[in-house]
XYZ file of N, CA and C in Angstrom:
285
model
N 0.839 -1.186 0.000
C 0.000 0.000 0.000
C 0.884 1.250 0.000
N 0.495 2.219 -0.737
C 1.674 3.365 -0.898
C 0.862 4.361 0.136
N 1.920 5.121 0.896
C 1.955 5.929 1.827
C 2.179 7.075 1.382
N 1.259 7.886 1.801
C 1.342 9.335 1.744
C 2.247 10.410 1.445
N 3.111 9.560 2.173
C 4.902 10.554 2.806
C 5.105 10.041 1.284
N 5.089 8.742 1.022
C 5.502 8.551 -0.394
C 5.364 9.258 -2.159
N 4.425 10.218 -2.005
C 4.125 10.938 -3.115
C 4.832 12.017 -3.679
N 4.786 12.631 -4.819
C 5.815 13.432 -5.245
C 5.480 15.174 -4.736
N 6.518 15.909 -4.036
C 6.279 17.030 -3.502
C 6.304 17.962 -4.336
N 5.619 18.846 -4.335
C 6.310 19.874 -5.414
C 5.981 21.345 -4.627
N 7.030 22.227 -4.312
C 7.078 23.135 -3.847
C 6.851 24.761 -4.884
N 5.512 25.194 -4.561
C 5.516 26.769 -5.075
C 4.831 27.903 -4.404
N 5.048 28.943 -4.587
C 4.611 30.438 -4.501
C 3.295 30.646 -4.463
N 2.663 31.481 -3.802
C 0.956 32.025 -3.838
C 0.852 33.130 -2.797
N 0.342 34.303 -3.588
C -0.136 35.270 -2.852
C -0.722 35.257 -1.419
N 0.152 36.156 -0.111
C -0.558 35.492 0.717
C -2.275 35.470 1.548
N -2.384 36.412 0.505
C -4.184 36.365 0.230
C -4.694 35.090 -0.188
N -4.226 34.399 -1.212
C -4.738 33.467 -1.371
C -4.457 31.944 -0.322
N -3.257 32.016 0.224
C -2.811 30.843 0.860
C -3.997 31.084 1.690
N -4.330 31.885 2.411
C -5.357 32.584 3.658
C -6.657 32.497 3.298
N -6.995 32.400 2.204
C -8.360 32.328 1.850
C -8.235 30.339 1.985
N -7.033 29.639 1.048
C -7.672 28.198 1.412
C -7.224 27.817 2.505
N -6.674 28.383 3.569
C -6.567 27.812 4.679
C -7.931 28.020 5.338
N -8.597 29.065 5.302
C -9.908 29.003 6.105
C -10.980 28.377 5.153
N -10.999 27.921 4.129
C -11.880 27.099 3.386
C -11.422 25.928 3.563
N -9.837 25.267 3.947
C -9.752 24.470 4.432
C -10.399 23.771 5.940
N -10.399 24.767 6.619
C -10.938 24.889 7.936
C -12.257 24.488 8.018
N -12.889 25.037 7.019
C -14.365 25.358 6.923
C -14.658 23.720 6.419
N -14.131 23.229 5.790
C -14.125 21.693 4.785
C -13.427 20.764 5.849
N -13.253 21.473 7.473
C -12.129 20.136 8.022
C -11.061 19.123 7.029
N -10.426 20.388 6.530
C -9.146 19.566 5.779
C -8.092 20.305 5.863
N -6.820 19.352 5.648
C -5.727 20.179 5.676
C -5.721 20.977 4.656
N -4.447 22.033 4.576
C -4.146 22.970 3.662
C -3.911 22.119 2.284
N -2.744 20.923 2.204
C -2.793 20.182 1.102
C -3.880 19.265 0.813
N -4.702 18.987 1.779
C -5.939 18.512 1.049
C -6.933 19.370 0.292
N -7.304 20.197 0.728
C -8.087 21.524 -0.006
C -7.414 21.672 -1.358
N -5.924 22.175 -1.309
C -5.619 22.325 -2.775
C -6.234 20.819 -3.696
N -5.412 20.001 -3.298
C -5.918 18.576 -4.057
C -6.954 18.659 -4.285
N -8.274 19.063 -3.489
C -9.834 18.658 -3.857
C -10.080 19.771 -5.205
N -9.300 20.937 -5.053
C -9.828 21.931 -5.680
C -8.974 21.714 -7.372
N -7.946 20.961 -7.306
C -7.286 20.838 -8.166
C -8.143 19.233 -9.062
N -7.966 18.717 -8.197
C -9.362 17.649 -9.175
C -10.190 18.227 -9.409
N -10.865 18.743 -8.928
C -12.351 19.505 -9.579
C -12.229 20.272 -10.398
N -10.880 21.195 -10.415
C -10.660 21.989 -11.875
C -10.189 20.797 -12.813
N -9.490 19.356 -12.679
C -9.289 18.929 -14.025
C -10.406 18.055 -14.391
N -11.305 17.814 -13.558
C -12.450 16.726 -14.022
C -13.079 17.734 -14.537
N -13.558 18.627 -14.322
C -14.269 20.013 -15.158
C -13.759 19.860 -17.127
N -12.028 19.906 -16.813
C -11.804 19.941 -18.319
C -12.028 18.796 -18.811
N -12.414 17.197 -18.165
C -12.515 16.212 -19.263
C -13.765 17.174 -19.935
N -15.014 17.537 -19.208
C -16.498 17.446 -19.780
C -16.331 18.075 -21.184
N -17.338 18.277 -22.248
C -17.070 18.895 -23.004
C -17.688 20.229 -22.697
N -17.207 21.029 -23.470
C -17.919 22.717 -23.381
C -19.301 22.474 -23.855
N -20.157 23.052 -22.854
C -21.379 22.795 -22.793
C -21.855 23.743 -23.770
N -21.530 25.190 -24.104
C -21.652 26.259 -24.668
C -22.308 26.143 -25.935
N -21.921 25.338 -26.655
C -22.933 25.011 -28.107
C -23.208 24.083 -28.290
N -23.439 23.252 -26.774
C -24.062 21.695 -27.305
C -25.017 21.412 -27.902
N -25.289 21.314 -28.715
C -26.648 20.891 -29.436
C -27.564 19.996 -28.806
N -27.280 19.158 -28.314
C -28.389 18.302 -27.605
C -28.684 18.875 -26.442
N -28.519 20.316 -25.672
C -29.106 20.739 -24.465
C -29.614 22.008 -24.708
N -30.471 22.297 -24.196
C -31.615 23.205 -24.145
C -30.681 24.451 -23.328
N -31.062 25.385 -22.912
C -30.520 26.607 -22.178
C -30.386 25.851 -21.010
N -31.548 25.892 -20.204
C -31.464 25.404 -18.671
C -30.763 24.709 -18.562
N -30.368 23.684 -19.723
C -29.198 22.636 -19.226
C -28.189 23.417 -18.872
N -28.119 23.677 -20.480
C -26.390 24.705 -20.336
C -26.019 25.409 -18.747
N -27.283 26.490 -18.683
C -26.668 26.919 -17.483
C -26.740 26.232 -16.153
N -27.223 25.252 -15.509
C -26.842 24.197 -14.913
C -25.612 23.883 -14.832
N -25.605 22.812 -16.208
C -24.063 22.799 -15.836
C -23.152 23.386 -15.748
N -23.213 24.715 -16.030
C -22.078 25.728 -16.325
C -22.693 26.363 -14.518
N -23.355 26.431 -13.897
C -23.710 26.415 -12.951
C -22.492 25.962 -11.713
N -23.095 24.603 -12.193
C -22.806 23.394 -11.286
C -21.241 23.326 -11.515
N -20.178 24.063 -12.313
C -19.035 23.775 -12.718
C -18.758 24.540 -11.403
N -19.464 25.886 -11.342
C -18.996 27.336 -10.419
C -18.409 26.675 -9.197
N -19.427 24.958 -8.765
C -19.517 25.446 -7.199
C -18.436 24.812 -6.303
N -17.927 25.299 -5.253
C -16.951 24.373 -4.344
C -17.584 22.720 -4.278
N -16.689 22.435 -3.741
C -17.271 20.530 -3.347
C -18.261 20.395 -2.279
N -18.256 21.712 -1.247
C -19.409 21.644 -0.614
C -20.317 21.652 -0.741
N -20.694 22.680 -1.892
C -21.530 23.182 -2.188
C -22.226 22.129 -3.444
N -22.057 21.141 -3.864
C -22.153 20.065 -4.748
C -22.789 19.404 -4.253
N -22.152 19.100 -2.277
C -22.843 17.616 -2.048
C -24.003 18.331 -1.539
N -23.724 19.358 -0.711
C -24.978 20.184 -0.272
C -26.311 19.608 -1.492
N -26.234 20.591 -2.853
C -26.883 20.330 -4.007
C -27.305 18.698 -3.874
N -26.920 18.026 -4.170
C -26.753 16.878 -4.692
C -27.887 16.643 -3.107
N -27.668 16.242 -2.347
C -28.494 16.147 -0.797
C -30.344 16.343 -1.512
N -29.908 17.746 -1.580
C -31.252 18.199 -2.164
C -31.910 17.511 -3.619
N -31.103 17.648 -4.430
C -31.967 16.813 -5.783
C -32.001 15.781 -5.248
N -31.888 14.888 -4.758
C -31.693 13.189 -3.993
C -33.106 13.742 -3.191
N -33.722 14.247 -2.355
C -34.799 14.385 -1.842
C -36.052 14.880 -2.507
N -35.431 15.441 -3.495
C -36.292 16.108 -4.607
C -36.959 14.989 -5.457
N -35.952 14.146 -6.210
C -36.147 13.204 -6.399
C -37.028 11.823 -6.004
N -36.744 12.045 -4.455
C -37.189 10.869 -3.553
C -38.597 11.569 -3.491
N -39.342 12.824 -3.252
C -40.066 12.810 -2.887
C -41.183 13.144 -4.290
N -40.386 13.535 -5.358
C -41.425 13.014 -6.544
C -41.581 12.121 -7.051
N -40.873 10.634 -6.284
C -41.370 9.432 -6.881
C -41.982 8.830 -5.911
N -41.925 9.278 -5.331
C -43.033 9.121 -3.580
C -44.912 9.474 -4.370
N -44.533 10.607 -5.425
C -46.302 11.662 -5.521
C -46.817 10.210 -6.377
Protein backbone atom coordinates (compact mmCIF):
# COMPACT_ATOMS: atom_id res chain seq x y z
CA UNK A 1 0.00 0.00 0.00
CA UNK A 2 1.67 3.36 -0.90
CA UNK A 3 1.95 5.93 1.83
CA UNK A 4 1.34 9.34 1.74
CA UNK A 5 4.90 10.55 2.81
CA UNK A 6 5.50 8.55 -0.39
CA UNK A 7 4.13 10.94 -3.11
CA UNK A 8 5.81 13.43 -5.24
CA UNK A 9 6.28 17.03 -3.50
CA UNK A 10 6.31 19.87 -5.41
CA UNK A 11 7.08 23.14 -3.85
CA UNK A 12 5.52 26.77 -5.07
CA UNK A 13 4.61 30.44 -4.50
CA UNK A 14 0.96 32.03 -3.84
CA UNK A 15 -0.14 35.27 -2.85
CA UNK A 16 -0.56 35.49 0.72
CA UNK A 17 -4.18 36.37 0.23
CA UNK A 18 -4.74 33.47 -1.37
CA UNK A 19 -2.81 30.84 0.86
CA UNK A 20 -5.36 32.58 3.66
CA UNK A 21 -8.36 32.33 1.85
CA UNK A 22 -7.67 28.20 1.41
CA UNK A 23 -6.57 27.81 4.68
CA UNK A 24 -9.91 29.00 6.11
CA UNK A 25 -11.88 27.10 3.39
CA UNK A 26 -9.75 24.47 4.43
CA UNK A 27 -10.94 24.89 7.94
CA UNK A 28 -14.37 25.36 6.92
CA UNK A 29 -14.12 21.69 4.79
CA UNK A 30 -12.13 20.14 8.02
CA UNK A 31 -9.15 19.57 5.78
CA UNK A 32 -5.73 20.18 5.68
CA UNK A 33 -4.15 22.97 3.66
CA UNK A 34 -2.79 20.18 1.10
CA UNK A 35 -5.94 18.51 1.05
CA UNK A 36 -8.09 21.52 -0.01
CA UNK A 37 -5.62 22.33 -2.78
CA UNK A 38 -5.92 18.58 -4.06
CA UNK A 39 -9.83 18.66 -3.86
CA UNK A 40 -9.83 21.93 -5.68
CA UNK A 41 -7.29 20.84 -8.17
CA UNK A 42 -9.36 17.65 -9.17
CA UNK A 43 -12.35 19.51 -9.58
CA UNK A 44 -10.66 21.99 -11.87
CA UNK A 45 -9.29 18.93 -14.02
CA UNK A 46 -12.45 16.73 -14.02
CA UNK A 47 -14.27 20.01 -15.16
CA UNK A 48 -11.80 19.94 -18.32
CA UNK A 49 -12.51 16.21 -19.26
CA UNK A 50 -16.50 17.45 -19.78
CA UNK A 51 -17.07 18.89 -23.00
CA UNK A 52 -17.92 22.72 -23.38
CA UNK A 53 -21.38 22.80 -22.79
CA UNK A 54 -21.65 26.26 -24.67
CA UNK A 55 -22.93 25.01 -28.11
CA UNK A 56 -24.06 21.70 -27.31
CA UNK A 57 -26.65 20.89 -29.44
CA UNK A 58 -28.39 18.30 -27.60
CA UNK A 59 -29.11 20.74 -24.46
CA UNK A 60 -31.62 23.21 -24.14
CA UNK A 61 -30.52 26.61 -22.18
CA UNK A 62 -31.46 25.40 -18.67
CA UNK A 63 -29.20 22.64 -19.23
CA UNK A 64 -26.39 24.71 -20.34
CA UNK A 65 -26.67 26.92 -17.48
CA UNK A 66 -26.84 24.20 -14.91
CA UNK A 67 -24.06 22.80 -15.84
CA UNK A 68 -22.08 25.73 -16.32
CA UNK A 69 -23.71 26.42 -12.95
CA UNK A 70 -22.81 23.39 -11.29
CA UNK A 71 -19.03 23.78 -12.72
CA UNK A 72 -19.00 27.34 -10.42
CA UNK A 73 -19.52 25.45 -7.20
CA UNK A 74 -16.95 24.37 -4.34
CA UNK A 75 -17.27 20.53 -3.35
CA UNK A 76 -19.41 21.64 -0.61
CA UNK A 77 -21.53 23.18 -2.19
CA UNK A 78 -22.15 20.07 -4.75
CA UNK A 79 -22.84 17.62 -2.05
CA UNK A 80 -24.98 20.18 -0.27
CA UNK A 81 -26.88 20.33 -4.01
CA UNK A 82 -26.75 16.88 -4.69
CA UNK A 83 -28.49 16.15 -0.80
CA UNK A 84 -31.25 18.20 -2.16
CA UNK A 85 -31.97 16.81 -5.78
CA UNK A 86 -31.69 13.19 -3.99
CA UNK A 87 -34.80 14.38 -1.84
CA UNK A 88 -36.29 16.11 -4.61
CA UNK A 89 -36.15 13.20 -6.40
CA UNK A 90 -37.19 10.87 -3.55
CA UNK A 91 -40.07 12.81 -2.89
CA UNK A 92 -41.43 13.01 -6.54
CA UNK A 93 -41.37 9.43 -6.88
CA UNK A 94 -43.03 9.12 -3.58
CA UNK A 95 -46.30 11.66 -5.52
Amino acid sequence: MKQRHDDPQFKFRMPPDMKAALEESAKRSNRTLTAEILTRLNSSLSQRAVPDVSSAEDMDEEERVLVLSWRALGSEEKRSLMVLLRAAIANNDAS
